[in-house]
PDB file of C-alpha atoms and ligand atoms in Angstrom:
ATOM      1  CA  MET D 131     105.875 101.020 233.506  1.00 76.00           C
ATOM      2  CA  SER D 132     105.862 104.786 233.950  1.00 82.00           C
ATOM      3  CA  ASP D 133     109.039 105.349 235.956  1.00 94.00           C
ATOM      4  CA  CYS D 134     111.230 102.803 234.146  1.00 98.00           C
ATOM      5  CA  ILE D 135     114.124 104.284 232.196  1.00 98.00           C
ATOM      6  CA  PHE D 136     114.189 101.549 229.523  1.00 98.00           C
ATOM      7  CA  CYS D 137     110.402 101.787 229.029  1.00 98.00           C
ATOM      8  CA  LYS D 138     110.917 105.514 228.489  1.00 98.00           C
ATOM      9  CA  ILE D 139     113.695 104.861 225.964  1.00 98.00           C
ATOM     10  CA  ALA D 140     111.551 102.263 224.166  1.00 97.00           C
ATOM     11  CA  ASN D 141     108.639 104.764 224.072  1.00 96.00           C
ATOM     12  CA  LYS D 142     110.937 107.609 222.903  1.00 96.00           C
ATOM     13  CA  GLU D 143     110.113 109.651 225.995  1.00 97.00           C
ATOM     14  CA  ILE D 144     113.821 110.083 226.643  1.00 96.00           C
ATOM     15  CA  PRO D 145     116.561 110.115 224.006  1.00 97.00           C
ATOM     16  CA  SER D 146     118.890 107.247 223.221  1.00 98.00           C
ATOM     17  CA  ASN D 147     121.229 106.262 220.457  1.00 98.00           C
ATOM     18  CA  MET D 148     118.927 103.672 218.908  1.00 98.00           C
ATOM     19  CA  VAL D 149     120.398 101.239 216.406  1.00 98.00           C
ATOM     20  CA  TYR D 150     117.365  99.033 215.752  1.00 98.00           C
ATOM     21  CA  GLU D 151     113.732  98.757 216.736  1.00 98.00           C
ATOM     22  CA  ASP D 152     110.602  96.918 215.728  1.00 98.00           C
ATOM     23  CA  ASP D 153     107.236  96.304 217.380  1.00 98.00           C
ATOM     24  CA  VAL D 154     108.732  93.980 219.980  1.00 98.00           C
ATOM     25  CA  ILE D 155     112.272  95.111 220.837  1.00 98.00           C
ATOM     26  CA  ALA D 156     114.497  98.181 220.971  1.00 98.00           C
ATOM     27  CA  VAL D 157     118.291  98.197 220.669  1.00 98.00           C
ATOM     28  CA  PHE D 158     120.357 101.193 221.737  1.00 98.00           C
ATOM     29  CA  HIS D 159     123.917 102.052 222.689  1.00 98.00           C
ATOM     30  CA  ASP D 160     124.871 101.709 226.361  1.00 98.00           C
ATOM     31  CA  LEU D 161     125.664 105.038 228.070  1.00 98.00           C
ATOM     32  CA  GLU D 162     128.815 103.580 229.628  1.00 98.00           C
ATOM     33  CA  PRO D 163     130.238 101.235 227.007  1.00 98.00           C
ATOM     34  CA  GLN D 164     132.397  98.377 228.284  1.00 98.00           C
ATOM     35  CA  ALA D 165     133.678  97.500 224.817  1.00 98.00           C
ATOM     36  CA  PRO D 166     134.107  99.381 221.519  1.00 98.00           C
ATOM     37  CA  VAL D 167     130.617  98.142 220.640  1.00 98.00           C
ATOM     38  CA  HIS D 168     128.151  97.851 223.535  1.00 98.00           C
ATOM     39  CA  VAL D 169     124.427  97.920 222.885  1.00 99.00           C
ATOM     40  CA  LEU D 170     121.429  96.838 224.932  1.00 99.00           C
ATOM     41  CA  LEU D 171     118.584  94.741 223.544  1.00 99.00           C
ATOM     42  CA  VAL D 172     115.327  95.180 225.453  1.00 98.00           C
ATOM     43  CA  PRO D 173     111.781  93.961 224.998  1.00 98.00           C
ATOM     44  CA  LYS D 174     109.432  96.933 224.607  1.00 98.00           C
ATOM     45  CA  LYS D 175     107.134  95.308 227.138  1.00 98.00           C
ATOM     46  CA  HIS D 176     108.219  95.941 230.714  1.00 98.00           C
ATOM     47  CA  ILE D 177     109.616  92.704 232.148  1.00 98.00           C
ATOM     48  CA  ALA D 178     111.621  93.363 235.306  1.00 98.00           C
ATOM     49  CA  SER D 179     114.265  90.665 234.817  1.00 98.00           C
ATOM     50  CA  LEU D 180     114.879  87.210 233.414  1.00 98.00           C
ATOM     51  CA  ASP D 181     113.493  85.919 236.700  1.00 97.00           C
ATOM     52  CA  ALA D 182     110.249  87.831 236.169  1.00 98.00           C
ATOM     53  CA  ALA D 183     109.619  86.610 232.620  1.00 98.00           C
ATOM     54  CA  GLU D 184     106.333  84.747 232.212  1.00 98.00           C
ATOM     55  CA  PHE D 185     105.323  81.995 229.815  1.00 98.00           C
ATOM     56  CA  GLU D 186     103.444  84.622 227.763  1.00 98.00           C
ATOM     57  CA  ASP D 187     106.736  86.506 227.269  1.00 98.00           C
ATOM     58  CA  MET D 188     108.319  83.549 225.486  1.00 98.00           C
ATOM     59  CA  GLU D 189     107.570  84.808 221.981  1.00 98.00           C
ATOM     60  CA  ALA D 190     109.072  88.272 222.625  1.00 98.00           C
ATOM     61  CA  MET D 191     112.141  86.742 224.245  1.00 98.00           C
ATOM     62  CA  GLY D 192     112.561  84.276 221.430  1.00 98.00           C
ATOM     63  CA  TRP D 193     112.268  87.111 218.911  1.00 98.00           C
ATOM     64  CA  LEU D 194     114.850  89.162 220.822  1.00 98.00           C
ATOM     65  CA  LEU D 195     117.341  86.293 220.779  1.00 98.00           C
ATOM     66  CA  HIS D 196     116.601  85.602 217.127  1.00 98.00           C
ATOM     67  CA  LYS D 197     117.434  89.232 216.284  1.00 98.00           C
ATOM     68  CA  VAL D 198     120.838  89.171 218.028  1.00 98.00           C
ATOM     69  CA  LYS D 199     122.623  87.911 214.931  1.00 98.00           C
ATOM     70  CA  ASP D 200     121.005  90.599 212.764  1.00 98.00           C
ATOM     71  CA  VAL D 201     122.051  93.349 215.187  1.00 98.00           C
ATOM     72  CA  ALA D 202     125.541  91.846 215.355  1.00 98.00           C
ATOM     73  CA  LYS D 203     125.706  91.956 211.570  1.00 98.00           C
ATOM     74  CA  LEU D 204     124.444  95.541 211.532  1.00 98.00           C
ATOM     75  CA  LEU D 205     127.251  96.488 213.913  1.00 98.00           C
ATOM     76  CA  ASN D 206     129.882  94.562 211.937  1.00 98.00           C
ATOM     77  CA  LEU D 207     130.637  92.064 214.702  1.00 98.00           C
ATOM     78  CA  GLU D 208     131.776  89.485 212.176  1.00 98.00           C
ATOM     79  CA  ASN D 209     134.536  88.244 214.489  1.00 98.00           C
ATOM     80  CA  GLY D 210     132.161  87.360 217.321  1.00 98.00           C
ATOM     81  CA  TYR D 211     130.600  88.972 220.351  1.00 98.00           C
ATOM     82  CA  ARG D 212     129.348  88.336 223.861  1.00 98.00           C
ATOM     83  CA  LEU D 213     125.725  88.438 225.029  1.00 98.00           C
ATOM     84  CA  VAL D 214     125.252  89.090 228.761  1.00 98.00           C
ATOM     85  CA  CYS D 215     122.148  89.197 230.918  1.00 98.00           C
ATOM     86  CA  ASN D 216     122.677  90.327 234.500  1.00 98.00           C
ATOM     87  CA  CYS D 217     119.894  89.135 236.808  1.00 98.00           C
ATOM     88  CA  GLY D 218     119.164  90.288 240.319  1.00 97.00           C
ATOM     89  CA  GLU D 219     121.439  91.400 243.100  1.00 97.00           C
ATOM     90  CA  ASP D 220     124.233  88.833 242.704  1.00 97.00           C
ATOM     91  CA  GLY D 221     124.111  89.265 238.935  1.00 98.00           C
ATOM     92  CA  LEU D 222     124.637  93.004 239.423  1.00 97.00           C
ATOM     93  CA  GLN D 223     121.512  94.007 237.551  1.00 98.00           C
ATOM     94  CA  THR D 224     121.129  97.766 238.007  1.00 98.00           C
ATOM     95  CA  VAL D 225     118.198  98.569 235.704  1.00 98.00           C
ATOM     96  CA  PRO D 226     115.055  96.551 236.520  1.00 98.00           C
ATOM     97  CA  HIS D 227     113.874  96.125 232.917  1.00 98.00           C
ATOM     98  CA  LEU D 228     115.073  92.962 231.171  1.00 98.00           C
ATOM     99  CA  HIS D 229     118.011  93.683 228.887  1.00 98.00           C
ATOM    100  CA  PHE D 230     120.793  91.825 227.134  1.00 98.00           C
ATOM    101  CA  HIS D 231     124.198  93.441 226.702  1.00 98.00           C
ATOM    102  CA  LEU D 232     125.742  92.800 223.280  1.00 98.00           C
ATOM    103  CA  LEU D 233     129.470  93.496 223.436  1.00 98.00           C
ATOM    104  CA  GLY D 234     132.014  93.305 220.662  1.00 98.00           C
ATOM    105  CA  LYS D 235     135.051  94.582 218.797  1.00 98.00           C
ATOM    106  CA  ARG D 236     137.456  93.429 221.477  1.00 97.00           C
ATOM    107  CA  LYS D 237     138.677  90.074 222.754  1.00 97.00           C
ATOM    108  CA  MET D 238     136.642  89.114 225.826  1.00 97.00           C
ATOM    109  CA  THR D 239     138.064  87.417 228.885  1.00 97.00           C
ATOM    110  CA  TRP D 240     136.835  84.390 230.817  1.00 97.00           C
ATOM    111  CA  PRO D 241     135.815  83.840 233.566  1.00 95.00           C
ATOM    112  CA  PRO D 242     133.805  87.050 233.900  1.00 92.00           C
ATOM    113  CA  GLY D 243     134.298  89.038 237.115  1.00 79.00           C
TER     114      GLY D 243
HETATM  115  P1  LIG P 335     122.838  96.183 234.211  1.00 51.92           P
HETATM  116  O1  LIG P 335     123.892  96.609 235.195  1.00 51.92           O
HETATM  117  O2  LIG P 335     123.066  94.833 233.634  1.00 51.92           O
HETATM  118  O3  LIG P 335     121.441  96.354 234.787  1.00 51.92           O
HETATM  119  O4  LIG P 335     122.981  97.157 232.989  1.00 51.92           O
HETATM  120  C1  LIG P 335     122.386  98.414 232.917  1.00 51.92           C
HETATM  121  C2  LIG P 335     123.100  99.152 231.827  1.00 51.92           C
HETATM  122  O5  LIG P 335     122.290 100.234 231.425  1.00 51.92           O
HETATM  123  C3  LIG P 335     124.459  99.730 232.231  1.00 51.92           C
HETATM  124  O6  LIG P 335     125.458  99.187 231.377  1.00 51.92           O
HETATM  125  C4  LIG P 335     124.269 101.227 232.040  1.00 51.92           C
HETATM  126  O7  LIG P 335     125.434 101.840 231.543  1.00 51.92           O
HETATM  127  C5  LIG P 335     123.128 101.282 231.061  1.00 51.92           C
HETATM  128  N1  LIG P 335     122.313 102.472 231.093  1.00 51.92           N
HETATM  129  C6  LIG P 335     121.743 103.060 232.167  1.00 51.92           C
HETATM  130  N2  LIG P 335     121.008 104.119 231.792  1.00 51.92           N
HETATM  131  C7  LIG P 335     121.097 104.196 230.444  1.00 51.92           C
HETATM  132  C8  LIG P 335     120.557 105.065 229.457  1.00 51.92           C
HETATM  133  N3  LIG P 335     119.762 106.089 229.777  1.00 51.92           N
HETATM  134  N4  LIG P 335     120.879 104.858 228.153  1.00 51.92           N
HETATM  135  C9  LIG P 335     121.692 103.830 227.812  1.00 51.92           C
HETATM  136  N5  LIG P 335     122.212 102.962 228.694  1.00 51.92           N
HETATM  137  C10 LIG P 335     121.932 103.141 229.995  1.00 51.92           C
HETATM  138 ZN1  LIG P 336     110.493  99.051 231.819  1.00 51.92          ZN
END
């Protein structure tokens, strides 16, 4: 999608601090980190949100989730981490391209705000 910021990052049209990529996903540092480690995992295909994911997206989404542990290992999150997906208005999703926040290197709190 031409005017989507995460599509542009995935296509290298705008810079990011990329930590991992393959044919299906890109992983880059969040611009406004909420933890000492805060990266975003996105499918390279434009999917607007978890709500917008189609059956045909299942393989890419499964691959993304499968790669979480590898990215966590790459970032030395051996003590654990949190994976967050904000969806829609109540979920406070601000970028309409599906993404999962991977946060670590601090003790999280529960319940989330
Ligand atoms: P969400 O509020 O769940 O939609 O998360 C969007 C996230 O994208 C926020 O944590 C932003 O800090 C982050 N973000 C926005 N623009 C960029 C960018 N150009 N590079 C990296 N992270 C970004
Ligand atoms: Zn996009």
